Coordinates of C-alpha atoms and ligand atoms in Angstrom, one line a residue:
X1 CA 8.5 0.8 30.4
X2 CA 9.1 -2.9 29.7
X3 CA 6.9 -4.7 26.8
X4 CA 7.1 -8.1 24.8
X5 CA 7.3 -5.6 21.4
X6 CA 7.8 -2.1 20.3
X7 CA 6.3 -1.6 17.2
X8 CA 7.9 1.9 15.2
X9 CA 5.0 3.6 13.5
X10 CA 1.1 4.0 13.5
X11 CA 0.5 3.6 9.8
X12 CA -1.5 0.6 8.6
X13 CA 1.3 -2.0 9.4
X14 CA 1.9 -1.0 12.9
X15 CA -1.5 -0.7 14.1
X16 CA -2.4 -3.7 12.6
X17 CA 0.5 -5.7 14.0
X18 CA -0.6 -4.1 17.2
X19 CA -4.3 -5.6 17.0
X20 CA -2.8 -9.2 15.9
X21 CA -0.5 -9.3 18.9
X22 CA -3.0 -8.2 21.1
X23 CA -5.5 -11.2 19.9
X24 CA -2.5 -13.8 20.9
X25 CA -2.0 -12.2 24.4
X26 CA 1.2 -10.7 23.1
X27 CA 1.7 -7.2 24.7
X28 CA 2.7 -4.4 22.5
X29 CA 3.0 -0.3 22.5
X30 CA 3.2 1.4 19.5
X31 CA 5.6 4.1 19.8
X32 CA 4.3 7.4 16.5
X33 CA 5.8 10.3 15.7
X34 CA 2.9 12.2 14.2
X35 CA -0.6 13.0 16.1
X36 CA -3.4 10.8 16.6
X37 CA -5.1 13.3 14.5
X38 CA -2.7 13.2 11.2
X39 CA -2.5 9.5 10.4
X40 CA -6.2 8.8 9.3
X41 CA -6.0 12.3 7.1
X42 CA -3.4 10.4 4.6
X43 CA -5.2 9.9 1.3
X44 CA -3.6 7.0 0.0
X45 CA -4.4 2.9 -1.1
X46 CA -8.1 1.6 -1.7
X47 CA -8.1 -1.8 -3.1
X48 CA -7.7 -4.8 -0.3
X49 CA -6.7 -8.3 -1.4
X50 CA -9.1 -11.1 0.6
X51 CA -5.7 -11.7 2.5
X52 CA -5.9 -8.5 4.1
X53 CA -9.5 -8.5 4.1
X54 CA -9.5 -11.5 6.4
X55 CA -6.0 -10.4 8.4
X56 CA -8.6 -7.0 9.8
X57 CA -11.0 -9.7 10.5
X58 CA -9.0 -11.8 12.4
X59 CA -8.2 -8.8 14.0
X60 CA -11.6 -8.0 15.1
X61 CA -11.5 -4.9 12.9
X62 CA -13.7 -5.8 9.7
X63 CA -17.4 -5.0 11.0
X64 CA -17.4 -1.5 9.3
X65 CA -15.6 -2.4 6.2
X66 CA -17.9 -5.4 5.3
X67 CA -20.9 -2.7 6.0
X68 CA -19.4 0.2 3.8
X69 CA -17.1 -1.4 1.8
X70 CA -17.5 -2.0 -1.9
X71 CA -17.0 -5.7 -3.5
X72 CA -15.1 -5.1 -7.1
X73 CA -15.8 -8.4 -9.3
X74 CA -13.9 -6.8 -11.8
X75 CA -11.5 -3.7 -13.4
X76 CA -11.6 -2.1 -16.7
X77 CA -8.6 -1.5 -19.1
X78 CA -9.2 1.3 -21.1
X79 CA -7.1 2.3 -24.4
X80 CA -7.7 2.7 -28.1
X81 CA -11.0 4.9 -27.4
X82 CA -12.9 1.9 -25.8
X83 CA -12.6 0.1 -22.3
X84 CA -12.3 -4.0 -22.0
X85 CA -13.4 -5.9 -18.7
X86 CA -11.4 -8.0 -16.8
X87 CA -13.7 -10.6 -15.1
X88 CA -11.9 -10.9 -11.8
X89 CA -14.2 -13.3 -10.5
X90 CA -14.9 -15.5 -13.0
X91 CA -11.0 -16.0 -13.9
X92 CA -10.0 -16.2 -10.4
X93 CA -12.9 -19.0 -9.5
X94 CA -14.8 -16.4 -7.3
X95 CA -12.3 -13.8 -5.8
X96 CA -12.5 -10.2 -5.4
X97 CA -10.9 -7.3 -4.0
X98 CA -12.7 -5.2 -0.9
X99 CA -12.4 -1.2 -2.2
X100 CA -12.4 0.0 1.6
X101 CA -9.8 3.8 2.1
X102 CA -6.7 3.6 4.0
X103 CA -7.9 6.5 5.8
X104 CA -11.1 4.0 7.1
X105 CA -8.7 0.8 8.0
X106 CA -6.7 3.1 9.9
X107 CA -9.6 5.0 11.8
X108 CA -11.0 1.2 12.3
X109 CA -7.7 -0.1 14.3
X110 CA -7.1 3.1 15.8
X111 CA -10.4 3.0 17.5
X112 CA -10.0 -0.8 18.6
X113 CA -7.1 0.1 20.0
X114 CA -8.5 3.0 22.0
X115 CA -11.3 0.8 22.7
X116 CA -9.2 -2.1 24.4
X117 CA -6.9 0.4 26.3
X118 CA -3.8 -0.4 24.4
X119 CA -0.8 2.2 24.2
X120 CA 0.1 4.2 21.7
X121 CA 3.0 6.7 22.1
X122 CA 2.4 9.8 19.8
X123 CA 4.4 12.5 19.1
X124 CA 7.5 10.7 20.1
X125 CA 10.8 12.6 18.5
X126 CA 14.1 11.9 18.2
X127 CA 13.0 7.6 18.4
X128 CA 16.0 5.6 18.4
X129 CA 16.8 1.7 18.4
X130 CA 19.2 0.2 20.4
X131 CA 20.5 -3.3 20.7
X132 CA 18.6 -5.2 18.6
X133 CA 21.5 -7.5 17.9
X134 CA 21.0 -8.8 21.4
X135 CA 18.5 -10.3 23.9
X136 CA 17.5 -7.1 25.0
X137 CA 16.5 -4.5 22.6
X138 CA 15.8 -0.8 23.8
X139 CA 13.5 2.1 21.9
X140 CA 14.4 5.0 23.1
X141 CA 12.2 8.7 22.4
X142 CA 11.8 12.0 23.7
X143 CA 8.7 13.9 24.4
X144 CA 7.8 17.0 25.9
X145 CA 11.2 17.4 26.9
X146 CA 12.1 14.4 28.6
X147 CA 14.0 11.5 27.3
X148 CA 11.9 7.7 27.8
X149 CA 13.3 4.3 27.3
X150 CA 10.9 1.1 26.6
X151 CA 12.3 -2.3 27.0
X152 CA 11.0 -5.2 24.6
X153 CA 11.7 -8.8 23.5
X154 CA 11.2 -7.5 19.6
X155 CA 11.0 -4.6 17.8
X156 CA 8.7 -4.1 14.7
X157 CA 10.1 -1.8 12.2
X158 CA 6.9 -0.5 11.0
X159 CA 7.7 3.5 10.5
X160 CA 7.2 4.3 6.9
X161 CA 10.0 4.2 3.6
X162 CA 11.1 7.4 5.7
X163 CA 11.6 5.9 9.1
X164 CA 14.2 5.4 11.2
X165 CA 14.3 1.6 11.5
X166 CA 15.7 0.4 8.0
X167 CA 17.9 3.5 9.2
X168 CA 19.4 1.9 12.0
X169 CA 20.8 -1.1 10.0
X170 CA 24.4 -0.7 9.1
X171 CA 24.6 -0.6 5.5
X172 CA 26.8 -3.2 5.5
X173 CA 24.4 -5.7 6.5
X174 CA 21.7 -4.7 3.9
X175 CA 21.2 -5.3 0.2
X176 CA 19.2 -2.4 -1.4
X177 CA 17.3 -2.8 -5.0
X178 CA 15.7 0.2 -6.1
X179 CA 13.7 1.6 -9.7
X180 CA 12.4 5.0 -9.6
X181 CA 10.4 5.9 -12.3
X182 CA 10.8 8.9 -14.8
X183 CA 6.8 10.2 -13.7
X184 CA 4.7 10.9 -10.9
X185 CA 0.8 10.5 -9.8
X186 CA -1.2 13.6 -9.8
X187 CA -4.0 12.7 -7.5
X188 CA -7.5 14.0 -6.7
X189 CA -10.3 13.0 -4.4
X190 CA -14.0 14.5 -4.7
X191 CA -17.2 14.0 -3.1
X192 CA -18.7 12.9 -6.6
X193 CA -19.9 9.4 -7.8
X194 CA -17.7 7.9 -9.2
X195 CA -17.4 7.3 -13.6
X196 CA -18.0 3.7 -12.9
X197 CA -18.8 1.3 -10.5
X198 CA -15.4 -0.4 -11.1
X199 CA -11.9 0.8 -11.2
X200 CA -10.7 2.0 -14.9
X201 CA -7.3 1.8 -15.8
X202 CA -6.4 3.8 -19.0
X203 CA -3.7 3.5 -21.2
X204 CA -3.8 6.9 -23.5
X205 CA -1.4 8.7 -25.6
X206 CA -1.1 11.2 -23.1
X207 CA 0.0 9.2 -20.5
X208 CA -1.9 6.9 -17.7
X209 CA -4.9 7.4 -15.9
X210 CA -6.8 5.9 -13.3
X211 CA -10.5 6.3 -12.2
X212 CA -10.5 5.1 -8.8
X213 CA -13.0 5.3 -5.5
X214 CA -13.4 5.6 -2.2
X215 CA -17.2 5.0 -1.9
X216 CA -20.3 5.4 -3.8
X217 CA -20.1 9.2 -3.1
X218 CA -16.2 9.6 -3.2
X219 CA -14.1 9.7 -6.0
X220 CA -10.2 9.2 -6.4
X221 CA -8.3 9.9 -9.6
X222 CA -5.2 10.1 -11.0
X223 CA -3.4 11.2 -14.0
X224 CA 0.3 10.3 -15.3
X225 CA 2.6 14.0 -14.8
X226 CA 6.0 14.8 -14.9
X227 CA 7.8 14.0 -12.2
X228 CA 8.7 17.5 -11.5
X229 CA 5.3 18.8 -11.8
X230 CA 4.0 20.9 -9.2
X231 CA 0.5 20.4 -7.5
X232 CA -0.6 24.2 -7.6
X233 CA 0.1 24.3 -11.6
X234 CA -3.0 21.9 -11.6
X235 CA -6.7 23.9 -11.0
X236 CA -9.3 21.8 -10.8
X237 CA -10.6 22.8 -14.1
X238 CA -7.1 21.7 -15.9
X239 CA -7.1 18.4 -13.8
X240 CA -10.5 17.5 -15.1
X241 CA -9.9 18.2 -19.0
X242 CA -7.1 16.4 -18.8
X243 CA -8.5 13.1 -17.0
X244 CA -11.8 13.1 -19.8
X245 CA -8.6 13.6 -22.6
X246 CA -7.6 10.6 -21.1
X247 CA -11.0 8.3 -21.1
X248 CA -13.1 6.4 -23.5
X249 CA -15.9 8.7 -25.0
X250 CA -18.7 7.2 -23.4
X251 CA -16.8 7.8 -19.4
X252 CA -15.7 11.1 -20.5
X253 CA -19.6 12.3 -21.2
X254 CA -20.5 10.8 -18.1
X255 CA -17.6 11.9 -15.5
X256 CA -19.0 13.9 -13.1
X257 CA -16.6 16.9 -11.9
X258 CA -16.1 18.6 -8.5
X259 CA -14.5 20.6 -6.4
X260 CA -11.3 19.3 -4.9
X261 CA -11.3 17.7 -1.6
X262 CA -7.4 17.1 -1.8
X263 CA -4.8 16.9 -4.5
X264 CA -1.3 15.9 -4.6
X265 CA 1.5 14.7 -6.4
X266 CA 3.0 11.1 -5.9
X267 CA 6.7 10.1 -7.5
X268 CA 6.9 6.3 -8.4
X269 CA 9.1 3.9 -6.9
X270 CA 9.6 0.3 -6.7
X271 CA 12.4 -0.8 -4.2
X272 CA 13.1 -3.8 -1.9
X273 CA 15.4 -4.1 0.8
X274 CA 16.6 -7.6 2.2
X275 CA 16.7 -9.0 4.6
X276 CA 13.3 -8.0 6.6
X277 CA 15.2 -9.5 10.0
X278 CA 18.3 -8.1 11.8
X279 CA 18.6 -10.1 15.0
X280 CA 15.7 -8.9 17.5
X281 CA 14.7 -5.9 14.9
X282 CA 12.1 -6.6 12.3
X283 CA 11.0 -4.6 9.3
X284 CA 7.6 -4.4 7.9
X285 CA 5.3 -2.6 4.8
X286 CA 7.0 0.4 3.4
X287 CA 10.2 0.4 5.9
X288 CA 11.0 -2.8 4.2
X289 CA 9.7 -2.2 0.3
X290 CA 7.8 -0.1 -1.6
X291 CA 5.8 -0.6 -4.9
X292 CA 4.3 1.6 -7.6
X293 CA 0.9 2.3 -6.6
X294 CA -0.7 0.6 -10.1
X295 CA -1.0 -2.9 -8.8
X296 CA -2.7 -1.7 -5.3
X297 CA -0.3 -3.7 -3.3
X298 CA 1.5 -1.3 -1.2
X299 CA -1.1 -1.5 1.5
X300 CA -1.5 -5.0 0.9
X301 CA 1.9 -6.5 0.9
X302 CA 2.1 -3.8 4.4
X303 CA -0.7 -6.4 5.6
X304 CA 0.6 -9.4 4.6
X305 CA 4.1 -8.7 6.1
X306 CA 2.9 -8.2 9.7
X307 CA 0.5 -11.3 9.6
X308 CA 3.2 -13.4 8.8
X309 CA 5.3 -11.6 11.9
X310 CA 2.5 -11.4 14.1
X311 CA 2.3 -15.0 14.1
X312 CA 6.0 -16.0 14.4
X313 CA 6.1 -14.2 17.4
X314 CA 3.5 -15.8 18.8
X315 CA 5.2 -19.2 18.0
X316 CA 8.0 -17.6 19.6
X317 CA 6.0 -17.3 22.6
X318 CA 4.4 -20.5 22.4
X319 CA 8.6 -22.0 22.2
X320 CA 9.0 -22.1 18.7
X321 CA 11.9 -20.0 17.1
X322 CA 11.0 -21.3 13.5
X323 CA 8.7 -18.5 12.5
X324 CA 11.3 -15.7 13.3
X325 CA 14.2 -17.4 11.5
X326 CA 11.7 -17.9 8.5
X327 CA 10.2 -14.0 8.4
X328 CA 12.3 -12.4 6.2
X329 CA 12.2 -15.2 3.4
X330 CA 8.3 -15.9 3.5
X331 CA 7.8 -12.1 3.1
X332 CA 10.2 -11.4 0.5
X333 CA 8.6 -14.3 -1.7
X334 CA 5.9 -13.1 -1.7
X335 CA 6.9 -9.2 -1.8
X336 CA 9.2 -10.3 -5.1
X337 CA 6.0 -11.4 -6.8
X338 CA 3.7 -8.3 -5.8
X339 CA 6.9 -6.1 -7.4
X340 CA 6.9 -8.1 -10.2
X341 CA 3.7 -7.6 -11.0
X342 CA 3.5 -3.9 -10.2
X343 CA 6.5 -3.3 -12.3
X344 CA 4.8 -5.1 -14.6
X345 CA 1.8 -3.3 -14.8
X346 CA 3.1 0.1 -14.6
X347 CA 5.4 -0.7 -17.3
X348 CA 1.8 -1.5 -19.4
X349 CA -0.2 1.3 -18.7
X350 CA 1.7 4.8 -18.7
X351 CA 4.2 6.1 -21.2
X352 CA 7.5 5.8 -20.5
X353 CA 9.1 9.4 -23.0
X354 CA 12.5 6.6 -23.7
X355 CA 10.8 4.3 -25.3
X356 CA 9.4 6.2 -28.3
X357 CA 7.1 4.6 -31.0
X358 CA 8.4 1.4 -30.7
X359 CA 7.7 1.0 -26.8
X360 CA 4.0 2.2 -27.4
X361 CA 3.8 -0.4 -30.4
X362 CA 4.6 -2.9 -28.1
X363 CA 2.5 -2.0 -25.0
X364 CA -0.6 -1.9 -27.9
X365 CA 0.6 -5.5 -28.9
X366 CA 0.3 -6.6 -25.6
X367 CA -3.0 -5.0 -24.3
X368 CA -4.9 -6.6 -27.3
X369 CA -3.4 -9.9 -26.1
X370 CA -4.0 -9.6 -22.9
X371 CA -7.8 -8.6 -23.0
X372 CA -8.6 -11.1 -25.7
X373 CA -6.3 -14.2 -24.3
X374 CA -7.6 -16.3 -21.4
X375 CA -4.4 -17.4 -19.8
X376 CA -3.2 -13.4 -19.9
X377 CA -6.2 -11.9 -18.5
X378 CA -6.3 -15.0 -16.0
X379 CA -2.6 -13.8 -14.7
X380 CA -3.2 -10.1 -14.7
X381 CA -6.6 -11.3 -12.3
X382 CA -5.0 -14.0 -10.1
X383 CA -2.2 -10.6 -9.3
X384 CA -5.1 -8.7 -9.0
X385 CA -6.8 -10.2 -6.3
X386 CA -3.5 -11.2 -4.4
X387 CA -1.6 -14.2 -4.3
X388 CA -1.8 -16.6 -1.4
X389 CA 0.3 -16.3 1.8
X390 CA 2.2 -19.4 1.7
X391 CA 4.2 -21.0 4.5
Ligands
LIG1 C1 0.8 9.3 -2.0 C2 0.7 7.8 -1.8 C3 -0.3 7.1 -2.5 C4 -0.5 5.7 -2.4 N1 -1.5 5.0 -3.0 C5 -1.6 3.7 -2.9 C6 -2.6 2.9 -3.5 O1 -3.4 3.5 -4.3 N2 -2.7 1.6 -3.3 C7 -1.8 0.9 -2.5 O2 -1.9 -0.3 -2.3 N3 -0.9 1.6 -1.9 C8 -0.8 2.9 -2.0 N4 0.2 3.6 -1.4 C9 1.0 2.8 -0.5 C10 0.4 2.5 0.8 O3 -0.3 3.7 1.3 C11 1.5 2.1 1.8 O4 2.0 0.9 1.2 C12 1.0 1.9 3.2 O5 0.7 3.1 3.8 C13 2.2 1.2 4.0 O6 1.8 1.2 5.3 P1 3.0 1.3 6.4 O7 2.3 1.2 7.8 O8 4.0 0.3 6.1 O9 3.7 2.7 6.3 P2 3.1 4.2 6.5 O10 1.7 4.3 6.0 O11 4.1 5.1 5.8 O12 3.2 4.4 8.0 C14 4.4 4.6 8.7 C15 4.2 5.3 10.0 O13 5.4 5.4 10.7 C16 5.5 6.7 11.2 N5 7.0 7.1 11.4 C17 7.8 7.4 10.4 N6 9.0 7.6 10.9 C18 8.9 7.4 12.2 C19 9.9 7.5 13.3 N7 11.1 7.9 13.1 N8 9.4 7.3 14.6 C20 8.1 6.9 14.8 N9 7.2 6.8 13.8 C21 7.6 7.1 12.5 C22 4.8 7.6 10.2 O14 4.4 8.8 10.7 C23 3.6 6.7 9.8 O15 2.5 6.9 10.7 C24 0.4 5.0 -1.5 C25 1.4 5.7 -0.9 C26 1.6 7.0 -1.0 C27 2.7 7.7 -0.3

């Protein structure tokens, strides 16, 4: 098979560079080592940045997410007992975040895909890259047995912090910066309303919690554990005491509990590794970086990456090399920022067992600052709602 790009992995990143290409006549296959059926069942980000918001419509994927999405003008921070709005809107001049599941973006762009007759190679094993350092880059994968070979231009690196693209890079030629942190996410979804109508971010003695959503019927929360906790030592029962220990009185009363559609245990990392282009083979979203979930930019920064590739290949195409010598440096400004400030905001809200009394001193100091300070809430909210892309 010959094609213009390969793209490594279905998740978010790959299918939506695959929708982007398509709209600039740019012919791709997406080459997956799961099923069709697996990727939309991953439970994982809910808060889109406008950026993102208007990369799926440009793709010609946002119909359904304008219809069911929900439009957050605002989050809560909750600690000391009570909770304190942060007016997104109003210290942003007007911006919001879209709270639309993973699990929805990637049904979206599967189905355009489908619907538009574009390839998609699933259950391909054993994927390997080969000569990306020259004109004419090869994927190779087996399935069912036999051994296939595509031909490309590019390929897009799109598989996942677990995949086999960043792989392929000889360490030598790659600079690694990684945190991981001393807890984990326990997470829950229901089919409950959710405590609030916006997100609520809590900062308690017993470590962080998060009341999250999926929709006005589906909730999605998450509680600070150890990082060696394990999932089945959680009932359902245990999950919700805990999460109402962890809430203002008034959400506590009001939570309403269910049984568990899904649970599971996330460990935090933040990690970048540069650069994002090695000759014809570039990497995007989680193969290239991954963030602590607190800030919601994992799925986000995924987005940003790949409309910043998708349209320096099509300058590429158009006779214009500057967009792919550029890549790597455009995403990695803005990926720097968007670790900042989920480093940032992890290092805020959870409890961090090294630090002591002193550390918890200090993250009380600056909560009361930042909820009663213009310019600090007015930097937590411009963060929020994502930073421009910027040329
Ligand atoms: C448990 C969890 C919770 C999260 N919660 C949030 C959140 O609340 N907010 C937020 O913003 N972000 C969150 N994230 C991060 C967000 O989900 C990711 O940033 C996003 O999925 C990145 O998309 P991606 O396409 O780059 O990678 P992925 O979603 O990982 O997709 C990579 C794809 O590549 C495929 N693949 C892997 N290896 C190969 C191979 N060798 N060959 C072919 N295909 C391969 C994988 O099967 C997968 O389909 C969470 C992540 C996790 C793990």
């Amino acid at each position: 098979m010959r094609v213009q790009v390969a793209i490594i992995g279905a998740g978010p990143a790959g299918l939506l560079l695959g929708a982007l290409l398509h709209r600039a006549g740019i012919d791709a296959v997406l080459v997956e080592q799961r099923s069709a059926e697996y990727a939309p069942g991953r439970i994982r980000a809910s808060v889109l940045e406008q950026t993102t918001v208007d990369l799926l419509d440009a793709a010609g994927v946002g119909e359904r997410m304008h219809h069911e999405g929900l439009l957050h003008d605002g989050i809560e921070l909750c600690f000391g007992g009570a909770r304190h709005r942060i007016d997104l809107k109003k210290l942003t001049g007007g911006k919001h975040v879209m709270v639309y599941g993973q699990t929805e973006v990637t049904r979206d762009l599967m189905h355009a895909r489908d619907a538009a007759g574009l390839k998609t190679i699933y259950e391909a094993e054993h994927v390997s890259l080969q000569d990306f350092d020259s004109a004419r880059p090869r994927v190779r994968y087996q399935q069912a047995g036999a051994t296939h070979e595509i031909e490309c231009d590019f390929i897009a690196g799109c598989d996942g912090f677990h995949g086999v693209s960043r792989a392929s890079v000889p360490a030598s030629a790659i600079q690694i910066h990684e945190k991981v942190y001393p807890f984990g996410w326990l997470g829950l979804l229901s089919e409950t309303p959710p405590v609030s109508h916006e997100l609520i971010y809590s900062n308690h003695e017993r470590g962080f919690a998060l009341c999250s959503m999926r929709s006005l019927h589906r909730s999605r929360y998450y509680l600070q554990c150890p990082i060696d906790d394990k999932v089945e030592a959680w009932s359902d029962e245990a999950f919700w005491a805990e999460l109402r220990r962890r809430l203002d009185p008034e959400a506590a009363e009001s939570l309403v509990t269910g049984p568990s559609l899904e649970k599971s245990i996330a460990p935090l990392r933040s990690f970048v590794a540069e650069p994002m282009r090695f000759g014809r083979l570039f990497l995007a979203g989680d193969a290239a970086h991954i963030v602590p979930p607190t800030g919601a930019k994992g799925l986000n920064l995924a987005a940003s990456d790949v409309g910043y590739l998708s349209r320096a290949l099509a300058e590429f195409y158009a006779g214009s090399e500057t967009g792919i010598a550029h890549y790597s440096d455009r995403c990695l400004r803005r990926i720097w920022k968007a670790e900042r400030f989920s480093w940032w905001f992890t290092s805020l809200m959870h409890r961090f067992p090294e630090t002591g009394a002193f550390g918890q001193k200090l993250q009380a100091a600056e909560l009361d600052y930042l909820v009663h300070s213009t310019a600090a809430s007015t930097a937590l909210a411009e963060n929020y709602v994502g930073l421009p892309l910027r040329d």
